[in-house]
Each structure stands twice: as structure tokens, then as C-alpha cells.
């Protein structure tokens, strides 16, 4: 099983083609959204939910969580969840990915106290700078080289390279015998 995860900081036209590819190839994923994404693209977030994907928390303003105190951590997490409920009508799935992979035991414990499982990644590459994209073939080769059972890749939805590579990656890994699961298989909803 592979758990496709996407970080969504802002919408730049790639998220819907990603959703189209997932739908076409019957693959599910988890999308970690920030407050800005929710505010500017609530209809896309509704589509994620309607199509059976999970929508997790990436904090409201994308801070480095290791530098925050308990009060600010709670505010970042809860405000993002409230914004989602207000703008989409959906409850946020109880998964959080720390921005930049930056965390502390305090941030993990605060998230846990709010009912969230903190999700990291087992594959990442430089894909978030829209002006310095790695290219479609680079992304495909990263997946072909580093795929493994239980893989949780960090895929930035703003990446044109990821968007172009995703259909090929999904088909390749399906041929290798993998299916695409959602994180609630690992951490079931209570």
C-alpha cells in the first residue's frame, strides 16, 4: 500500500488536474491544507471530500511548529479546522503534517491532545518552488527508485512536475502491485 499525501499551501491551477488523475486511476490521497488554501479554494476542498479523499491540517499560517508555544500551536491547528468547517461544511480529518517537517515533541503532543495524528513522510524531494521545478522525469524516477510498502510521499500540489508525473507514477506503482490507501487505515477514526 502507498499513501499519497499532498501539501496544499495555495492553489495555482494544479490541484484539480491532480484530483482528475486520482479519479481516473481510482486512487485516493490525503491533502494537507493551510488556511489560505481553504479561503481561496473551498470548492476544491469540497471536491476532495466528495471524491473520498482525506483533508488534513497543515496549520493556519504554515509556521515552524517547533518554535511555537502551546497556545499558538493550538490556535494554528484549531483555526485551520474551524476555517474548513465554516467554508466547506466538512469536518477536517484528524491528521496534521508539520509545515517544512519542522516539529517538536511539544507540537506532536499538542496535536495529539486535540485528537490529531502527526504525519511525516518517507519520500520527499525539492518540488515546492514553482520557479525551479525538477521536471516530470525526475519525479517519476524518484518514485521508481524509492517506492516501498507503506510509503508516504510528500507531494506539493503547487508543483507542475508532480502534476505531470502523477498519472505515470500511479500506473507504474499499480503494476508493481501497490494499491492506494488513506491514512485512516493506519489511524482509524474513533
mmCIF file of N, CA, C and O in Angstrom, residues 62-103:
data_model
loop_
_atom_site.group_PDB
_atom_site.id
_atom_site.type_symbol
_atom_site.label_atom_id
_atom_site.label_comp_id
_atom_site.label_asym_id
_atom_site.label_seq_id
_atom_site.Cartn_x
_atom_site.Cartn_y
_atom_site.Cartn_z
ATOM 1 N N UNK A 62 1.111 28.166 8.347
ATOM 2 C CA UNK A 62 2.335 27.468 7.929
ATOM 3 C C UNK A 62 3.576 27.891 8.714
ATOM 4 O O UNK A 62 4.647 28.101 8.151
ATOM 5 N N UNK A 63 3.501 27.975 10.053
ATOM 6 C CA UNK A 63 4.678 28.348 10.839
ATOM 7 C C UNK A 63 5.592 27.152 11.109
ATOM 8 O O UNK A 63 5.200 25.997 10.906
ATOM 9 N N UNK A 64 6.780 27.424 11.587
ATOM 10 C CA UNK A 64 7.655 26.354 12.069
ATOM 11 C C UNK A 64 7.146 25.963 13.453
ATOM 12 O O UNK A 64 7.291 26.714 14.418
ATOM 13 N N UNK A 65 6.566 24.784 13.541
ATOM 14 C CA UNK A 65 5.879 24.383 14.765
ATOM 15 C C UNK A 65 6.811 24.217 15.962
ATOM 16 O O UNK A 65 6.400 24.411 17.101
ATOM 17 N N UNK A 66 8.065 23.885 15.723
ATOM 18 C CA UNK A 66 8.986 23.675 16.843
ATOM 19 C C UNK A 66 9.249 24.960 17.621
ATOM 20 O O UNK A 66 9.675 24.917 18.765
ATOM 21 N N UNK A 67 8.978 26.088 17.010
ATOM 22 C CA UNK A 67 9.258 27.382 17.647
ATOM 23 C C UNK A 67 8.052 27.954 18.388
ATOM 24 O O UNK A 67 8.144 29.022 18.983
ATOM 25 N N UNK A 68 6.920 27.237 18.333
ATOM 26 C CA UNK A 68 5.689 27.778 18.910
ATOM 27 C C UNK A 68 5.408 27.220 20.296
ATOM 28 O O UNK A 68 5.697 26.056 20.580
ATOM 29 N N UNK A 69 4.806 28.059 21.125
ATOM 30 C CA UNK A 69 4.332 27.618 22.428
ATOM 31 C C UNK A 69 2.992 26.911 22.289
ATOM 32 O O UNK A 69 2.380 26.904 21.219
ATOM 33 N N UNK A 70 2.528 26.345 23.375
ATOM 34 C CA UNK A 70 1.296 25.554 23.372
ATOM 35 C C UNK A 70 0.102 26.367 22.876
ATOM 36 O O UNK A 70 -0.677 25.897 22.043
ATOM 37 N N UNK A 71 -0.052 27.578 23.363
ATOM 38 C CA UNK A 71 -1.209 28.410 22.997
ATOM 39 C C UNK A 71 -1.249 28.671 21.484
ATOM 40 O O UNK A 71 -2.285 28.530 20.846
ATOM 41 N N UNK A 72 -0.118 29.049 20.915
ATOM 42 C CA UNK A 72 -0.075 29.333 19.465
ATOM 43 C C UNK A 72 -0.255 28.056 18.648
ATOM 44 O O UNK A 72 -0.909 28.071 17.601
ATOM 45 N N UNK A 73 0.308 26.946 19.105
ATOM 46 C CA UNK A 73 0.111 25.674 18.404
ATOM 47 C C UNK A 73 -1.366 25.333 18.326
ATOM 48 O O UNK A 73 -1.889 24.995 17.254
ATOM 49 N N UNK A 74 -2.041 25.435 19.450
ATOM 50 C CA UNK A 74 -3.479 25.134 19.471
ATOM 51 C C UNK A 74 -4.240 26.071 18.542
ATOM 52 O O UNK A 74 -5.121 25.637 17.797
ATOM 53 N N UNK A 75 -3.880 27.346 18.570
ATOM 54 C CA UNK A 75 -4.570 28.320 17.714
ATOM 55 C C UNK A 75 -4.374 27.986 16.235
ATOM 56 O O UNK A 75 -5.322 28.029 15.454
ATOM 57 N N UNK A 76 -3.152 27.648 15.839
ATOM 58 C CA UNK A 76 -2.864 27.306 14.440
ATOM 59 C C UNK A 76 -3.691 26.103 13.976
ATOM 60 O O UNK A 76 -4.236 26.094 12.878
ATOM 61 N N UNK A 77 -3.756 25.089 14.803
ATOM 62 C CA UNK A 77 -4.466 23.858 14.444
ATOM 63 C C UNK A 77 -5.974 24.077 14.450
ATOM 64 O O UNK A 77 -6.664 23.736 13.478
ATOM 65 N N UNK A 78 -6.468 24.652 15.525
ATOM 66 C CA UNK A 78 -7.922 24.825 15.657
ATOM 67 C C UNK A 78 -8.478 25.830 14.655
ATOM 68 O O UNK A 78 -9.578 25.629 14.119
ATOM 69 N N UNK A 79 -7.742 26.906 14.371
ATOM 70 C CA UNK A 79 -8.222 27.896 13.404
ATOM 71 C C UNK A 79 -8.324 27.286 12.014
ATOM 72 O O UNK A 79 -9.281 27.555 11.272
ATOM 73 N N UNK A 80 -7.367 26.465 11.637
ATOM 74 C CA UNK A 80 -7.426 25.801 10.333
ATOM 75 C C UNK A 80 -8.668 24.903 10.254
ATOM 76 O O UNK A 80 -9.402 24.930 9.266
ATOM 77 N N UNK A 81 -8.910 24.136 11.312
ATOM 78 C CA UNK A 81 -10.071 23.242 11.335
ATOM 79 C C UNK A 81 -11.388 24.040 11.303
ATOM 80 O O UNK A 81 -12.328 23.661 10.594
ATOM 81 N N UNK A 82 -11.448 25.138 12.055
ATOM 82 C CA UNK A 82 -12.661 25.971 12.056
ATOM 83 C C UNK A 82 -12.906 26.594 10.682
ATOM 84 O O UNK A 82 -14.038 26.674 10.214
ATOM 85 N N UNK A 83 -11.830 27.037 10.045
ATOM 86 C CA UNK A 83 -11.956 27.630 8.708
ATOM 87 C C UNK A 83 -12.505 26.605 7.721
ATOM 88 O O UNK A 83 -13.373 26.924 6.905
ATOM 89 N N UNK A 84 -12.021 25.382 7.811
ATOM 90 C CA UNK A 84 -12.528 24.342 6.911
ATOM 91 C C UNK A 84 -14.020 24.116 7.127
ATOM 92 O O UNK A 84 -14.791 24.075 6.170
ATOM 93 N N UNK A 85 -14.426 23.962 8.376
ATOM 94 C CA UNK A 85 -15.840 23.716 8.678
ATOM 95 C C UNK A 85 -16.702 24.878 8.192
ATOM 96 O O UNK A 85 -17.744 24.675 7.562
ATOM 97 N N UNK A 86 -16.241 26.084 8.443
ATOM 98 C CA UNK A 86 -17.006 27.280 8.064
ATOM 99 C C UNK A 86 -17.154 27.403 6.547
ATOM 100 O O UNK A 86 -18.231 27.713 6.041
ATOM 101 N N UNK A 87 -16.078 27.166 5.806
ATOM 102 C CA UNK A 87 -16.099 27.426 4.364
ATOM 103 C C UNK A 87 -16.530 26.234 3.513
ATOM 104 O O UNK A 87 -16.908 26.416 2.364
ATOM 105 N N UNK A 88 -16.446 25.019 4.073
ATOM 106 C CA UNK A 88 -16.799 23.839 3.265
ATOM 107 C C UNK A 88 -17.962 23.047 3.836
ATOM 108 O O UNK A 88 -18.562 22.250 3.129
ATOM 109 N N UNK A 89 -18.221 23.217 5.120
ATOM 110 C CA UNK A 89 -19.253 22.418 5.776
ATOM 111 C C UNK A 89 -18.742 21.063 6.246
ATOM 112 O O UNK A 89 -19.467 20.314 6.896
ATOM 113 N N UNK A 90 -17.501 20.744 5.933
ATOM 114 C CA UNK A 90 -16.912 19.458 6.317
ATOM 115 C C UNK A 90 -16.010 19.619 7.537
ATOM 116 O O UNK A 90 -15.333 20.633 7.691
ATOM 117 N N UNK A 91 -15.978 18.559 8.350
ATOM 118 C CA UNK A 91 -15.016 18.488 9.447
ATOM 119 C C UNK A 91 -13.665 18.086 8.864
ATOM 120 O O UNK A 91 -13.590 17.277 7.945
ATOM 121 N N UNK A 92 -12.624 18.625 9.401
ATOM 122 C CA UNK A 92 -11.274 18.270 8.974
ATOM 123 C C UNK A 92 -10.937 16.881 9.504
ATOM 124 O O UNK A 92 -11.268 16.544 10.631
ATOM 125 N N UNK A 93 -10.291 16.076 8.655
ATOM 126 C CA UNK A 93 -9.829 14.775 9.113
ATOM 127 C C UNK A 93 -8.687 15.001 10.100
ATOM 128 O O UNK A 93 -7.894 15.931 9.960
ATOM 129 N N UNK A 94 -8.594 14.156 11.096
ATOM 130 C CA UNK A 94 -7.699 14.378 12.237
ATOM 131 C C UNK A 94 -6.257 13.935 11.973
ATOM 132 O O UNK A 94 -5.678 13.124 12.699
ATOM 133 N N UNK A 95 -5.693 14.499 10.925
ATOM 134 C CA UNK A 95 -4.292 14.274 10.579
ATOM 135 C C UNK A 95 -3.640 15.629 10.388
ATOM 136 O O UNK A 95 -4.250 16.536 9.828
ATOM 137 N N UNK A 96 -2.412 15.763 10.851
ATOM 138 C CA UNK A 96 -1.694 17.016 10.682
ATOM 139 C C UNK A 96 -0.292 16.718 10.174
ATOM 140 O O UNK A 96 0.333 15.739 10.583
ATOM 141 N N UNK A 97 0.146 17.530 9.224
ATOM 142 C CA UNK A 97 1.538 17.455 8.775
ATOM 143 C C UNK A 97 2.213 18.765 9.156
ATOM 144 O O UNK A 97 1.758 19.842 8.762
ATOM 145 N N UNK A 98 3.303 18.689 9.928
ATOM 146 C CA UNK A 98 4.014 19.909 10.307
ATOM 147 C C UNK A 98 4.615 20.599 9.078
ATOM 148 O O UNK A 98 5.274 19.945 8.265
ATOM 149 N N UNK A 99 4.374 21.901 8.917
ATOM 150 C CA UNK A 99 4.988 22.629 7.814
ATOM 151 C C UNK A 99 6.514 22.470 7.821
ATOM 152 O O UNK A 99 7.142 22.509 8.881
ATOM 153 N N UNK A 100 7.074 22.266 6.657
ATOM 154 C CA UNK A 100 8.515 22.087 6.455
ATOM 155 C C UNK A 100 9.069 20.876 7.205
ATOM 156 O O UNK A 100 10.273 20.744 7.375
ATOM 157 N N UNK A 101 8.200 20.002 7.706
ATOM 158 C CA UNK A 101 8.662 18.870 8.506
ATOM 159 C C UNK A 101 9.220 19.314 9.845
ATOM 160 O O UNK A 101 9.852 18.542 10.559
ATOM 161 N N UNK A 102 8.968 20.563 10.209
ATOM 162 C CA UNK A 102 9.522 21.160 11.413
ATOM 163 C C UNK A 102 8.572 20.897 12.587
ATOM 164 O O UNK A 102 7.443 21.364 12.580
ATOM 165 N N UNK A 103 9.045 20.149 13.577
ATOM 166 C CA UNK A 103 8.199 19.783 14.698
ATOM 167 C C UNK A 103 9.030 19.704 15.975
ATOM 168 O O UNK A 103 10.253 19.755 15.942
#
